[in-house]
PDB file of C-alpha atoms in Angstrom:
ATOM      1  CA  ILE A 149     103.891  88.168  99.478  1.00  0.00           C
ATOM      2  CA  VAL A 150     100.600  89.740  99.036  1.00  0.00           C
ATOM      3  CA  ASP A 151      99.283  91.731  95.969  1.00  0.00           C
ATOM      4  CA  ALA A 152      97.983  94.609  98.103  1.00  0.00           C
ATOM      5  CA  SER A 153      99.451  97.859  99.730  1.00  0.00           C
ATOM      6  CA  PHE A 154     100.972  97.902 103.259  1.00  0.00           C
ATOM      7  CA  GLU A 155      97.879  99.784 104.535  1.00  0.00           C
ATOM      8  CA  GLN A 156      95.373  97.368 103.145  1.00  0.00           C
ATOM      9  CA  VAL A 157      97.231  94.256 104.583  1.00  0.00           C
ATOM     10  CA  TRP A 158      97.652  96.018 107.759  1.00  0.00           C
ATOM     11  CA  ARG A 159      93.985  96.629 108.092  1.00  0.00           C
ATOM     12  CA  ARG A 160      92.848  93.094 106.893  1.00  0.00           C
ATOM     13  CA  LEU A 161      95.224  91.103 109.134  1.00  0.00           C
ATOM     14  CA  ASN A 162      93.999  93.066 112.194  1.00  0.00           C
ATOM     15  CA  GLN A 163      90.394  92.214 110.940  1.00  0.00           C
ATOM     16  CA  VAL A 164      90.792  88.769 109.912  1.00  0.00           C
ATOM     17  CA  LEU A 165      93.367  87.245 112.574  1.00  0.00           C
ATOM     18  CA  PRO A 166      91.066  87.279 115.570  1.00  0.00           C
ATOM     19  CA  GLY A 167      88.577  85.064 113.639  1.00  0.00           C
ATOM     20  CA  TYR A 168      91.293  82.320 113.135  1.00  0.00           C
ATOM     21  CA  GLY A 169      92.441  81.846 116.845  1.00  0.00           C
ATOM     22  CA  PHE A 170      94.720  84.805 117.028  1.00  0.00           C
ATOM     23  CA  THR A 171      94.559  87.416 119.959  1.00  0.00           C
ATOM     24  CA  ILE A 172      96.252  90.504 118.955  1.00  0.00           C
ATOM     25  CA  LYS A 173      98.540  91.568 121.881  1.00  0.00           C
ATOM     26  CA  ASP A 174     100.468  94.464 120.528  1.00  0.00           C
ATOM     27  CA  THR A 175     101.041  96.238 117.193  1.00  0.00           C
ATOM     28  CA  GLN A 176     103.449  98.875 115.732  1.00  0.00           C
ATOM     29  CA  GLN A 177     102.289 100.039 112.326  1.00  0.00           C
ATOM     30  CA  SER A 178     105.365 102.258 111.902  1.00  0.00           C
ATOM     31  CA  LEU A 179     107.578  99.163 112.290  1.00  0.00           C
ATOM     32  CA  GLY A 180     105.027  96.740 110.516  1.00  0.00           C
ATOM     33  CA  TRP A 181     104.663  94.200 113.216  1.00  0.00           C
ATOM     34  CA  ILE A 182     101.572  92.517 114.938  1.00  0.00           C
ATOM     35  CA  ASP A 183     102.191  90.357 118.124  1.00  0.00           C
ATOM     36  CA  VAL A 184      99.608  87.736 118.703  1.00  0.00           C
ATOM     37  CA  GLU A 185      98.999  84.549 120.610  1.00  0.00           C
ATOM     38  CA  TYR A 186      97.572  81.671 118.827  1.00  0.00           C
ATOM     39  CA  ASP A 187      94.684  79.396 120.475  1.00  0.00           C
ATOM     40  CA  GLU A 188      93.802  76.683 117.928  1.00  0.00           C
ATOM     41  CA  PRO A 189      90.108  76.684 117.030  1.00  0.00           C
ATOM     42  CA  GLY A 190      88.163  73.512 117.540  1.00  0.00           C
ATOM     43  CA  ALA A 191      87.485  71.063 114.767  1.00  0.00           C
ATOM     44  CA  GLU A 192      83.976  72.562 114.124  1.00  0.00           C
ATOM     45  CA  PHE A 193      85.526  75.587 113.299  1.00  0.00           C
ATOM     46  CA  TRP A 194      87.597  74.186 110.713  1.00  0.00           C
ATOM     47  CA  GLN A 195      84.910  72.346 109.232  1.00  0.00           C
ATOM     48  CA  ALA A 196      82.499  75.171 108.976  1.00  0.00           C
ATOM     49  CA  LYS A 197      85.543  76.947 107.054  1.00  0.00           C
ATOM     50  CA  GLY A 198      86.042  74.028 104.857  1.00  0.00           C
ATOM     51  CA  ALA A 199      89.872  74.205 105.734  1.00  0.00           C
ATOM     52  CA  GLU A 200      92.799  72.402 107.290  1.00  0.00           C
ATOM     53  CA  PRO A 201      93.858  73.595 110.653  1.00  0.00           C
ATOM     54  CA  PHE A 202      97.080  75.562 110.525  1.00  0.00           C
ATOM     55  CA  LYS A 203      99.185  73.219 112.955  1.00  0.00           C
ATOM     56  CA  LEU A 204     100.560  75.842 114.774  1.00  0.00           C
ATOM     57  CA  LYS A 205     101.710  75.411 118.557  1.00  0.00           C
ATOM     58  CA  GLU A 206      99.530  77.519 120.948  1.00  0.00           C
ATOM     59  CA  GLU A 207     101.967  80.322 121.801  1.00  0.00           C
ATOM     60  CA  ALA A 208     103.162  83.639 120.671  1.00  0.00           C
ATOM     61  CA  TYR A 209     103.986  84.887 117.278  1.00  0.00           C
ATOM     62  CA  ARG A 210     104.767  88.036 115.324  1.00  0.00           C
ATOM     63  CA  PHE A 211     103.552  89.056 111.980  1.00  0.00           C
ATOM     64  CA  GLN A 212     106.060  91.207 110.466  1.00  0.00           C
ATOM     65  CA  LEU A 213     104.915  93.244 107.368  1.00  0.00           C
ATOM     66  CA  GLY A 214     107.127  94.904 104.790  1.00  0.00           C
ATOM     67  CA  GLU A 215     106.417  97.436 102.105  1.00  0.00           C
ATOM     68  CA  MET A 216     107.532  96.230  98.630  1.00  0.00           C
ATOM     69  CA  ALA A 217     107.840  98.004  95.188  1.00  0.00           C
ATOM     70  CA  GLY A 218     104.790  97.579  92.978  1.00  0.00           C
ATOM     71  CA  GLY A 219     102.070  97.911  95.664  1.00  0.00           C
ATOM     72  CA  LYS A 220     103.086  94.523  97.215  1.00  0.00           C
ATOM     73  CA  THR A 221     103.360  93.699 100.972  1.00  0.00           C
ATOM     74  CA  SER A 222     105.611  90.673 102.253  1.00  0.00           C
ATOM     75  CA  ILE A 223     104.398  89.059 105.438  1.00  0.00           C
ATOM     76  CA  THR A 224     106.707  86.922 107.673  1.00  0.00           C
ATOM     77  CA  LEU A 225     105.509  85.030 110.568  1.00  0.00           C
ATOM     78  CA  PHE A 226     108.057  84.418 113.598  1.00  0.00           C
ATOM     79  CA  ASP A 227     107.536  82.181 116.454  1.00  0.00           C
ATOM     80  CA  LYS A 228     108.393  83.093 120.137  1.00  0.00           C
ATOM     81  CA  ASP A 229     111.989  82.638 119.561  1.00  0.00           C
ATOM     82  CA  LYS A 230     112.051  84.957 116.686  1.00  0.00           C
ATOM     83  CA  LYS A 231     112.502  82.349 114.258  1.00  0.00           C
ATOM     84  CA  PRO A 232     110.602  81.960 110.979  1.00  0.00           C
ATOM     85  CA  VAL A 233     107.720  79.695 110.899  1.00  0.00           C
ATOM     86  CA  SER A 234     108.223  76.718 108.416  1.00  0.00           C
ATOM     87  CA  SER A 235     107.197  77.244 104.826  1.00  0.00           C
ATOM     88  CA  GLY A 236     104.567  74.209 105.130  1.00  0.00           C
ATOM     89  CA  ILE A 237     102.553  75.915 108.052  1.00  0.00           C
ATOM     90  CA  ILE A 238     102.697  79.184 106.104  1.00  0.00           C
ATOM     91  CA  SER A 239     101.372  77.457 102.878  1.00  0.00           C
ATOM     92  CA  GLN A 240      98.358  75.951 104.826  1.00  0.00           C
ATOM     93  CA  MET A 241      97.703  79.327 106.478  1.00  0.00           C
ATOM     94  CA  TYR A 242      97.934  81.161 103.119  1.00  0.00           C
ATOM     95  CA  ILE A 243      95.150  78.900 101.813  1.00  0.00           C
ATOM     96  CA  SER A 244      92.779  79.658 104.495  1.00  0.00           C
ATOM     97  CA  LEU A 245      93.683  83.333 105.112  1.00  0.00           C
ATOM     98  CA  SER A 246      93.721  84.368 101.483  1.00  0.00           C
ATOM     99  CA  GLU A 247      90.137  83.344 101.108  1.00  0.00           C
ATOM    100  CA  ALA A 248      89.318  85.464 104.159  1.00  0.00           C
ATOM    101  CA  PHE A 249      91.377  88.405 102.488  1.00  0.00           C
ATOM    102  CA  ALA A 250      89.381  87.934  99.221  1.00  0.00           C
ATOM    103  CA  LYS A 251      85.947  87.993 100.861  1.00  0.00           C
ATOM    104  CA  GLY A 252      86.887  91.261 102.628  1.00  0.00           C
ATOM    105  CA  GLN A 253      87.890  92.843  99.444  1.00  0.00           C
ATOM    106  CA  ALA A 254      84.924  91.555  97.679  1.00  0.00           C
ATOM    107  CA  ASP A 255      82.869  92.976 100.495  1.00  0.00           C
ATOM    108  CA  GLN A 256      84.555  96.471 100.351  1.00  0.00           C
ATOM    109  CA  ALA A 257      84.145  96.651  96.616  1.00  0.00           C
ATOM    110  CA  ALA A 258      80.346  95.954  97.147  1.00  0.00           C
ATOM    111  CA  ALA A 259      79.997  98.546  99.701  1.00  0.00           C
ATOM    112  CA  LYS A 260      81.584 101.263  97.642  1.00  0.00           C
ATOM    113  CA  ALA A 261      79.132 100.265  94.633  1.00  0.00           C
ATOM    114  CA  GLU A 262      76.212 100.799  96.661  1.00  0.00           C
TER     115      GLU A 262
END
């Protein structure tokens, strides 16, 4: 669950995912999904980010977004067999991606202030 609107999360995921080894293959905003292929970045990438690798298999995935009450958005990650990815992997991804999301929000706020 992300404390941001569907539109904000949609935009940020499309901006952030390519920087973390995800190639966006197809999207359908009206249905809330983003199809990607994952190619694990090298050890140098993770060291530079100060983060742990996601431990995802290099294959196809689908990010499914859902609009929730109170301006929040749910994100579910499904593997190529349409099964949810394990919570352990999701927790690791959350740590790394939430930093990227926060940086993007800070950058947007700074740009508005200028």
